[in-house]
Short mmCIF file of C-alpha atoms in Angstrom, two decimals:
data_model
loop_
_atom_site.label_atom_id
_atom_site.label_comp_id
_atom_site.label_asym_id
_atom_site.label_seq_id
_atom_site.Cartn_x
_atom_site.Cartn_y
_atom_site.Cartn_z
CA MET A 1383 53.24 -45.03 107.09
CA THR A 1384 49.77 -46.23 106.13
CA ASP A 1385 46.52 -44.31 105.89
CA ASP A 1386 43.94 -44.86 108.61
CA LEU A 1387 41.18 -46.78 106.82
CA SER A 1388 39.02 -47.31 109.90
CA PRO A 1389 35.39 -46.26 109.40
CA PRO A 1390 34.26 -42.93 110.89
CA ARG A 1391 32.65 -43.02 114.28
CA ARG A 1392 28.91 -43.69 114.18
CA PHE A 1393 26.99 -41.45 116.56
CA ARG A 1394 24.25 -43.15 118.58
CA VAL A 1395 21.15 -41.00 118.03
CA GLY A 1396 17.78 -41.54 119.70
CA VAL A 1397 14.54 -40.38 118.08
CA ARG A 1398 11.45 -39.96 120.27
CA LEU A 1399 8.09 -38.95 118.85
CA PRO A 1400 4.73 -38.98 120.69
CA GLU A 1401 2.32 -41.83 120.09
CA TRP A 1402 -0.47 -39.47 118.97
CA SER A 1403 1.69 -38.08 116.15
CA THR A 1404 2.35 -41.31 114.25
CA GLY A 1405 -0.21 -40.45 111.55
CA PHE A 1406 1.98 -37.58 110.33
CA SER A 1407 5.38 -37.71 112.06
CA PHE A 1408 6.45 -40.85 110.18
CA ARG A 1409 7.52 -38.41 107.43
CA ILE A 1410 10.31 -37.24 109.73
CA PHE A 1411 12.12 -40.56 109.33
CA ALA A 1412 12.29 -40.06 105.56
CA GLY A 1413 14.16 -36.80 106.15
CA LEU A 1414 16.46 -38.35 108.74
CA THR A 1415 17.44 -41.15 106.40
CA ASP A 1416 17.88 -38.71 103.49
CA PHE A 1417 20.55 -36.89 105.50
CA GLN A 1418 21.97 -40.11 106.87
CA ARG A 1419 22.56 -41.44 103.35
CA GLN A 1420 24.31 -38.23 102.35
CA SER A 1421 26.82 -37.78 105.11
CA ALA A 1422 25.73 -38.47 108.66
CA PRO A 1423 27.30 -41.44 110.45
CA PHE A 1424 24.21 -41.98 112.61
CA GLN A 1425 22.99 -45.16 114.24
CA LEU A 1426 19.32 -44.45 114.91
CA PHE A 1427 17.40 -45.76 117.91
CA PHE A 1428 13.64 -45.38 118.36
CA ASN A 1429 10.79 -47.18 120.03
CA GLN A 1430 8.71 -48.83 117.31
CA PRO A 1431 6.03 -51.25 118.60
CA SER A 1432 6.85 -54.79 117.46
CA GLY A 1433 4.46 -56.96 119.44
CA GLY A 1434 7.31 -57.97 121.73
CA ASP A 1435 9.48 -59.36 118.92
CA LEU A 1436 12.14 -56.67 119.39
CA PRO A 1437 13.63 -55.20 122.57
CA ALA A 1438 12.05 -51.91 123.61
CA THR A 1439 14.11 -48.75 123.20
CA VAL A 1440 13.65 -46.48 126.20
CA ILE A 1441 14.51 -42.83 125.68
CA ASP A 1442 14.25 -40.91 128.94
CA GLU A 1443 16.51 -39.00 131.32
CA SER A 1444 18.89 -42.00 131.46
CA TRP A 1445 19.58 -42.05 127.70
CA ASP A 1446 23.33 -42.60 127.27
CA GLY A 1447 23.75 -42.08 123.51
CA ASP A 1448 25.44 -39.18 121.73
CA GLY A 1449 22.42 -37.24 120.53
CA LEU A 1450 18.64 -36.97 120.56
CA ILE A 1451 15.91 -35.72 118.29
CA VAL A 1452 12.79 -35.41 120.42
CA PHE A 1453 9.28 -33.99 120.25
CA ARG A 1454 8.96 -32.39 123.70
CA TYR A 1455 10.73 -33.37 126.90
CA THR A 1456 10.38 -32.81 130.64
CA ALA A 1457 12.50 -30.37 132.62
CA GLU A 1458 14.10 -33.31 134.46
CA GLU A 1459 15.03 -35.04 131.20
CA GLY A 1460 16.48 -31.86 129.76
CA ARG A 1461 18.67 -31.22 132.80
CA ALA A 1462 19.94 -34.82 132.80
CA TRP A 1463 20.80 -34.76 129.08
CA LYS A 1464 22.53 -31.40 129.40
CA ALA A 1465 24.59 -32.60 132.38
CA ARG A 1466 25.83 -35.59 130.37
CA GLY A 1467 26.62 -33.50 127.30
CA VAL A 1468 24.01 -35.13 125.08
CA ALA A 1469 23.30 -33.07 121.96
CA VAL A 1470 19.55 -32.44 121.65
CA VAL A 1471 17.32 -31.06 118.90
CA ASN A 1472 13.71 -30.30 119.86
CA LEU A 1473 11.00 -30.66 117.19
CA SER A 1474 8.31 -28.96 119.27
CA ALA A 1475 7.38 -25.31 119.74
CA GLU A 1476 6.85 -26.14 123.43
CA THR A 1477 9.64 -26.07 126.03
CA PRO A 1478 9.24 -27.25 129.65
CA GLU A 1479 9.07 -24.65 132.39
CA GLY A 1480 12.29 -24.69 134.41
CA GLY A 1481 14.12 -26.89 131.92
CA PRO A 1482 16.95 -26.10 129.50
CA VAL A 1483 16.14 -24.77 126.04
CA PHE A 1484 17.64 -26.78 123.19
CA PRO A 1485 17.89 -25.81 119.50
CA ARG A 1486 14.60 -26.32 117.70
CA VAL A 1487 13.43 -27.23 114.20
CA THR A 1488 9.67 -26.75 113.90
CA LEU A 1489 6.84 -25.96 111.56
CA ASP A 1490 6.44 -22.21 110.92
CA ASN A 1491 3.18 -21.85 112.80
CA GLY A 1492 2.57 -18.23 111.85
CA LYS A 1493 2.64 -19.20 108.18
CA VAL A 1494 0.28 -22.07 108.96
CA GLY A 1495 -2.33 -19.61 110.23
CA ALA A 1496 -1.95 -17.38 107.18
CA MET A 1497 -2.19 -20.36 104.80
CA ALA A 1498 -5.43 -21.44 106.48
CA VAL A 1499 -7.04 -18.07 105.81
CA GLU A 1500 -5.89 -18.10 102.20
CA HIS A 1501 -7.54 -21.49 101.67
CA LEU A 1502 -10.80 -20.60 103.44
CA ALA A 1503 -11.06 -17.15 101.85
CA ALA A 1504 -10.84 -18.78 98.42
CA LEU A 1505 -14.16 -20.45 99.25
CA GLY A 1506 -15.81 -17.03 99.23
CA LEU A 1507 -16.09 -16.79 103.01
CA ARG A 1508 -15.97 -13.60 105.04
CA ASP A 1509 -16.33 -15.08 108.54
CA PHE A 1510 -13.45 -17.12 109.96
CA CYS A 1511 -13.10 -18.91 113.30
CA TYR A 1512 -10.03 -20.40 114.98
CA ILE A 1513 -10.36 -23.28 117.46
CA HIS A 1514 -7.58 -22.42 119.91
CA GLU A 1515 -5.76 -23.77 122.95
CA SER A 1516 -4.13 -20.65 124.36
CA THR A 1517 -1.84 -22.52 126.78
CA ARG A 1518 0.04 -24.07 123.83
CA SER A 1519 2.76 -21.99 122.14
CA TYR A 1520 2.18 -23.53 118.72
CA SER A 1521 -1.54 -22.77 118.89
CA GLU A 1522 -0.87 -19.17 119.91
CA SER A 1523 1.49 -18.68 116.95
CA ARG A 1524 -1.09 -20.17 114.57
CA TRP A 1525 -3.74 -17.86 116.02
CA LYS A 1526 -1.58 -14.76 115.48
CA GLY A 1527 -0.90 -15.71 111.86
CA PHE A 1528 -4.59 -16.48 111.35
CA GLU A 1529 -5.84 -13.25 112.92
CA SER A 1530 -3.42 -11.11 110.92
CA ALA A 1531 -4.37 -12.79 107.64
CA VAL A 1532 -8.11 -12.37 108.32
CA LYS A 1533 -7.54 -8.62 108.78
CA THR A 1534 -5.60 -8.54 105.51
CA VAL A 1535 -8.49 -10.07 103.54
CA GLY A 1536 -11.04 -7.82 105.26
CA GLY A 1537 -12.86 -10.66 106.99
CA ARG A 1538 -14.47 -11.03 110.40
CA CYS A 1539 -12.45 -13.03 112.92
CA HIS A 1540 -13.84 -15.29 115.66
CA ARG A 1541 -12.04 -17.47 118.20
CA ILE A 1542 -13.09 -20.34 120.45
CA ASP A 1543 -10.57 -21.23 123.17
CA ILE A 1544 -10.80 -24.82 124.45
CA PRO A 1545 -8.44 -25.52 127.41
CA VAL A 1546 -7.95 -29.15 126.39
CA SER A 1547 -4.89 -29.84 128.53
CA SER A 1548 -6.68 -28.74 131.71
CA PHE A 1549 -9.42 -31.37 131.37
CA PRO A 1550 -8.80 -34.68 133.22
CA GLU A 1551 -8.18 -37.50 130.75
CA ASP A 1552 -11.07 -39.64 131.95
CA ILE A 1553 -13.63 -36.92 131.12
CA ARG A 1554 -11.70 -34.97 128.47
CA VAL A 1555 -13.79 -36.09 125.49
CA ARG A 1556 -17.03 -35.06 127.18
CA ARG A 1557 -15.66 -31.74 128.48
CA ILE A 1558 -14.29 -30.75 125.06
CA ARG A 1559 -17.65 -31.23 123.38
CA GLU A 1560 -19.59 -29.56 126.20
CA THR A 1561 -17.30 -26.52 126.04
CA LEU A 1562 -17.41 -26.31 122.25
CA ARG A 1563 -21.15 -26.72 121.61
CA GLY A 1564 -22.35 -23.29 122.75
CA PRO A 1565 -19.78 -21.06 121.00
CA LEU A 1566 -19.91 -23.19 117.84
CA SER A 1567 -23.70 -22.93 117.57
CA LYS A 1568 -23.52 -19.11 117.81
CA LEU A 1569 -21.12 -18.61 114.88
CA PRO A 1570 -22.52 -16.91 111.76
CA ARG A 1571 -23.14 -19.12 108.75
CA PRO A 1572 -21.33 -19.75 106.53
CA CYS A 1573 -18.12 -19.57 108.55
CA GLY A 1574 -14.75 -21.14 107.81
CA ILE A 1575 -13.28 -23.01 110.77
CA PHE A 1576 -9.56 -23.56 111.23
CA THR A 1577 -8.52 -25.82 114.12
CA LYS A 1578 -5.22 -25.95 115.96
CA ASP A 1579 -4.52 -29.48 114.64
CA ASP A 1580 -6.21 -32.47 113.02
CA ILE A 1581 -7.34 -33.97 116.33
CA ALA A 1582 -9.19 -30.74 117.14
CA ALA A 1583 -10.71 -30.82 113.65
CA VAL A 1584 -12.11 -34.30 114.31
CA TRP A 1585 -13.92 -33.27 117.48
CA THR A 1586 -15.08 -30.05 115.82
CA ILE A 1587 -16.67 -31.95 112.91
CA THR A 1588 -18.25 -34.41 115.35
CA THR A 1589 -19.73 -31.55 117.39
CA LEU A 1590 -21.05 -29.85 114.24
CA ALA A 1591 -22.87 -33.07 113.38
CA ASP A 1592 -24.34 -33.22 116.89
CA LEU A 1593 -25.63 -29.67 116.42
CA GLY A 1594 -27.10 -30.39 112.99
CA ILE A 1595 -24.72 -27.96 111.28
CA ARG A 1596 -23.59 -29.14 107.86
CA CYS A 1597 -19.89 -29.46 107.08
CA PRO A 1598 -18.74 -28.17 104.62
CA GLU A 1599 -21.89 -26.47 103.30
CA GLU A 1600 -22.39 -24.21 106.34
CA MET A 1601 -19.06 -24.56 108.15
CA PRO A 1602 -16.07 -25.93 106.26
CA VAL A 1603 -13.32 -27.24 108.57
CA LEU A 1604 -9.55 -27.21 108.00
CA GLY A 1605 -6.98 -28.95 110.23
CA VAL A 1606 -3.18 -29.12 110.46
CA ASP A 1607 -0.72 -32.03 110.03
CA ASP A 1608 -2.44 -34.07 107.27
CA ASP A 1609 -2.61 -37.08 109.59
CA VAL A 1610 -3.34 -40.01 107.26
CA VAL A 1611 -5.65 -41.74 109.74
CA PHE A 1612 -7.69 -38.80 111.02
CA CYS A 1613 -8.04 -37.10 107.63
CA HIS A 1614 -9.31 -40.17 105.79
CA THR A 1615 -11.57 -41.65 108.49
CA THR A 1616 -13.39 -38.44 109.44
CA GLN A 1617 -16.74 -37.82 107.75
CA PRO A 1618 -16.46 -35.79 105.65
CA PRO A 1619 -12.76 -36.48 104.93
CA LEU A 1620 -10.68 -33.68 106.40
CA SER A 1621 -8.78 -30.99 104.51
CA SER A 1622 -5.51 -30.26 106.27
CA ILE A 1623 -2.31 -28.23 106.05
CA SER A 1624 0.45 -30.74 105.47
CA TYR A 1625 3.21 -31.17 108.05
CA PRO A 1626 6.57 -30.92 106.22
CA GLY A 1627 8.00 -33.90 108.08
CA ARG A 1628 10.62 -34.88 105.52
CA HIS A 1629 12.03 -31.34 105.43
CA ILE A 1630 11.97 -31.07 109.23
CA GLY A 1631 13.63 -34.48 109.59
CA PHE A 1632 16.42 -33.53 107.20
CA GLU A 1633 17.10 -30.16 108.85
CA SER A 1634 17.00 -31.63 112.37
CA ALA A 1635 19.54 -34.30 111.39
CA LYS A 1636 21.72 -31.65 109.76
CA LEU A 1637 21.59 -29.48 112.90
CA LEU A 1638 22.29 -32.42 115.21
CA HIS A 1639 25.28 -33.42 113.10
CA ARG A 1640 26.71 -29.91 113.51
CA LEU A 1641 26.20 -30.08 117.27
CA LEU A 1642 27.87 -33.49 117.50
CA ALA A 1643 30.81 -32.36 115.39
CA SER A 1644 31.51 -29.32 117.59
CA GLU A 1645 32.91 -29.02 121.08
CA THR A 1646 29.94 -27.07 122.37
CA ARG A 1647 26.40 -28.23 123.09
CA ARG A 1648 25.09 -24.70 123.62
CA GLY A 1649 22.58 -23.02 121.38
CA ASP A 1650 18.90 -22.19 121.49
CA GLY A 1651 18.30 -21.31 117.85
CA HIS A 1652 14.95 -21.89 116.20
CA LEU A 1653 14.68 -22.94 112.54
CA GLN A 1654 11.10 -22.68 111.25
CA ILE A 1655 10.07 -24.73 108.20
CA PRO A 1656 7.17 -23.47 106.05
CA PRO A 1657 4.11 -25.74 105.70
CA ALA A 1658 4.02 -27.99 102.66
CA GLY A 1659 0.61 -26.77 101.46
CA VAL A 1660 -3.08 -27.58 101.88
CA VAL A 1661 -4.32 -31.06 101.05
CA SER A 1662 -7.90 -30.36 100.04
CA ARG A 1663 -10.61 -32.92 100.81
CA GLU A 1664 -14.38 -32.88 101.24
CA SER A 1665 -14.46 -30.89 104.51
CA THR A 1666 -13.71 -27.67 102.58
CA ARG A 1667 -15.03 -28.56 99.13
CA HIS A 1668 -18.46 -26.95 98.84
CA VAL A 1669 -19.76 -23.92 100.72
CA ILE A 1670 -23.25 -22.49 100.26
CA LEU A 1671 -23.04 -18.68 100.12
CA LYS A 1672 -25.98 -16.28 100.30
CA ASP A 1673 -25.77 -15.64 96.55
CA ALA A 1674 -26.67 -18.80 94.62
CA VAL A 1675 -25.05 -17.52 91.40
CA VAL A 1676 -21.72 -16.90 93.11
CA THR A 1677 -21.92 -20.27 94.86
CA LYS A 1678 -22.43 -22.03 91.52
CA ALA A 1679 -19.72 -19.96 89.80
CA LEU A 1680 -17.17 -20.78 92.49
CA ALA A 1681 -17.99 -24.48 92.17
CA VAL A 1682 -17.44 -24.28 88.40
CA ILE A 1683 -14.16 -22.40 88.80
CA ARG A 1684 -12.81 -24.84 91.41
CA ARG A 1685 -13.77 -27.80 89.25
CA GLU A 1686 -12.21 -26.45 86.05
CA VAL A 1687 -9.11 -24.54 87.22
CA PRO A 1688 -6.96 -27.64 87.92
CA ARG A 1689 -7.43 -28.95 84.38
CA THR A 1690 -8.43 -26.12 82.00
CA ASN A 1691 -7.73 -22.46 81.27
CA ILE A 1692 -11.36 -21.51 81.87
CA GLN A 1693 -12.41 -17.95 81.04
CA VAL A 1694 -14.99 -15.70 82.70
CA ALA A 1695 -17.32 -15.89 79.69
CA GLU A 1696 -17.49 -19.68 79.98
CA VAL A 1697 -18.20 -19.49 83.73
CA ALA A 1698 -21.03 -17.03 83.08
CA ARG A 1699 -22.49 -19.27 80.36
CA LEU A 1700 -22.44 -22.33 82.64
CA CYS A 1701 -24.18 -20.30 85.36
CA GLY A 1702 -26.83 -18.96 82.98
CA VAL A 1703 -26.03 -15.27 83.51
CA SER A 1704 -24.25 -12.48 81.64
CA ARG A 1705 -20.59 -11.63 82.25
CA GLU A 1706 -21.60 -8.25 83.65
CA LEU A 1707 -24.13 -9.70 86.09
CA LEU A 1708 -21.57 -12.27 87.24
CA ARG A 1709 -19.01 -9.51 87.77
CA GLN A 1710 -21.51 -7.47 89.81
CA ARG A 1711 -22.51 -10.45 91.97
CA PHE A 1712 -18.86 -11.31 92.68
CA GLN A 1713 -18.09 -7.72 93.60
CA GLU A 1714 -21.05 -7.56 96.00
CA GLN A 1715 -20.41 -10.97 97.61
CA LEU A 1716 -16.61 -11.25 97.53
CA GLY A 1717 -15.25 -7.79 96.80
CA GLU A 1718 -13.40 -9.02 93.71
CA SER A 1719 -14.01 -10.06 90.11
CA PRO A 1720 -14.42 -13.58 88.69
CA LYS A 1721 -11.16 -13.02 86.80
CA ASP A 1722 -9.36 -12.32 90.10
CA GLU A 1723 -10.74 -15.55 91.57
CA ILE A 1724 -9.68 -17.61 88.56
CA LYS A 1725 -6.17 -16.16 88.63
CA ARG A 1726 -5.77 -16.75 92.38
CA LEU A 1727 -6.92 -20.35 92.18
CA ARG A 1728 -4.77 -21.04 89.10
CA LEU A 1729 -1.73 -19.66 90.92
CA ARG A 1730 -2.48 -21.63 94.09
CA HIS A 1731 -2.99 -24.87 92.18
CA LEU A 1732 0.15 -24.35 90.11
CA MET A 1733 2.22 -23.63 93.23
CA GLU A 1734 0.87 -26.80 94.85
CA VAL A 1735 1.75 -28.92 91.81
CA LEU A 1736 5.25 -27.42 91.61
CA THR A 1737 5.99 -28.07 95.29
CA THR A 1738 4.34 -31.46 95.79
CA THR A 1739 5.10 -33.33 92.54
CA ASP A 1740 8.12 -34.00 90.37
CA TRP A 1741 6.19 -33.47 87.13
CA THR A 1742 8.07 -31.72 84.34
CA LEU A 1743 6.77 -28.32 83.26
CA GLU A 1744 5.60 -29.91 80.02
CA ALA A 1745 3.58 -32.50 81.95
CA ILE A 1746 2.07 -29.79 84.16
CA ALA A 1747 1.09 -27.78 81.08
CA GLU A 1748 -0.55 -30.80 79.47
CA ASN A 1749 -2.50 -31.77 82.59
CA CYS A 1750 -3.46 -28.30 83.83
CA GLY A 1751 -4.53 -26.43 80.69
CA TYR A 1752 -1.45 -24.34 79.88
CA SER A 1753 -0.14 -23.92 76.32
CA GLY A 1754 3.35 -25.01 77.35
CA ALA A 1755 6.23 -24.64 79.81
CA GLU A 1756 6.86 -21.06 78.68
CA GLU A 1757 3.36 -19.95 79.69
CA ILE A 1758 3.82 -21.52 83.13
CA CYS A 1759 7.16 -19.75 83.64
CA ARG A 1760 5.72 -16.37 82.60
CA PHE A 1761 2.63 -16.81 84.82
CA ILE A 1762 4.70 -17.72 87.88
CA LYS A 1763 7.25 -14.94 87.34
CA ARG A 1764 4.55 -12.31 86.79
CA ASN A 1765 2.59 -13.23 89.91
CA THR A 1766 5.35 -14.20 92.37
CA GLY A 1767 8.53 -12.57 91.08
CA LYS A 1768 10.23 -15.99 91.22
CA THR A 1769 11.18 -18.66 88.73
CA THR A 1770 9.61 -22.11 88.77
CA GLY A 1771 12.96 -23.50 89.93
CA GLU A 1772 13.03 -21.12 92.89
CA ILE A 1773 9.48 -22.14 93.82
CA ARG A 1774 10.48 -25.81 93.80
CA ARG A 1775 13.59 -25.15 95.91
CA GLY A 1776 11.56 -23.19 98.47
CA VAL A 1777 13.48 -19.93 97.94
CA GLU A 1778 11.97 -17.18 100.10
#
């Protein structure tokens, strides 16, 4: 009797992502291939434009493969896939009315909203505005996280709801800007603006320019997805919360593999992946507050924290005031001390470096103004209750 040496069956898996997401969703493929290399016998199919050199891959209700990873689908498609026993993983927070609900792997949109407030509050702001589209589930979740976080920091919360999807495509650009202009012009200044996604951030920044409102000095703007095209071509370049595409791709492949390996295709679970962090660019770099001393001090702190262990006395010296006056001004303007601000920004920067680079602790210490790896470990443990290893592994 001989062993069966035939290769394992390769599942035919289609991947469908919307055209408007290509500036950030390409990261999903890195996660899919990570899992594929580990254990998944997948043969991937997707529609990548090739100028006609390759045959088009059509993924619709007639898809006859084994599984699908899709970003949204119609009710008709969902019913057809379910009837044929196709395993489906949905990467969107949206599900079609009247259609089946498939297991989902998505960004944790509540945490996105909270992260936005943390970033904008660190600029010294006390007024915060969310650019919303209330008919979208993901936008509603981001709004709830945003609103809750604003209350936590004691800020004032504003919201502008733009019903983008209800505008006809041929006049959508004009209607968006017409609807936005009035509410945007009435916001207090300075005010931190968080938009539902990077596309909304682009038309928000454009409208601010039309109104003669300076970004970021009067209204810093933060988007979501870290779309490489929108973020780098917008003026000023756009700060954005990074879409964890590689993590989402890996987990969606892992979930699909489990579905394909089982007899059942049922399940409507929802795995939410935390955002990867804020990628800071010019759109949130410099805000002019009412107190010129605090504005200058914050600029000094933000410049020095990533590279030195700056102390309050040095900040005061660079601003030309005493430590006590600086402390009083911070308390009046921000409700906290300069020391609190330095510690918060040091922690935020260190967390970002730990989660977005593969630098050793020694390299981080050398580049970021710590005495050594031991100081980093103590600082992280004292302020988060976790080890640096747990931070890097994403342990909750």
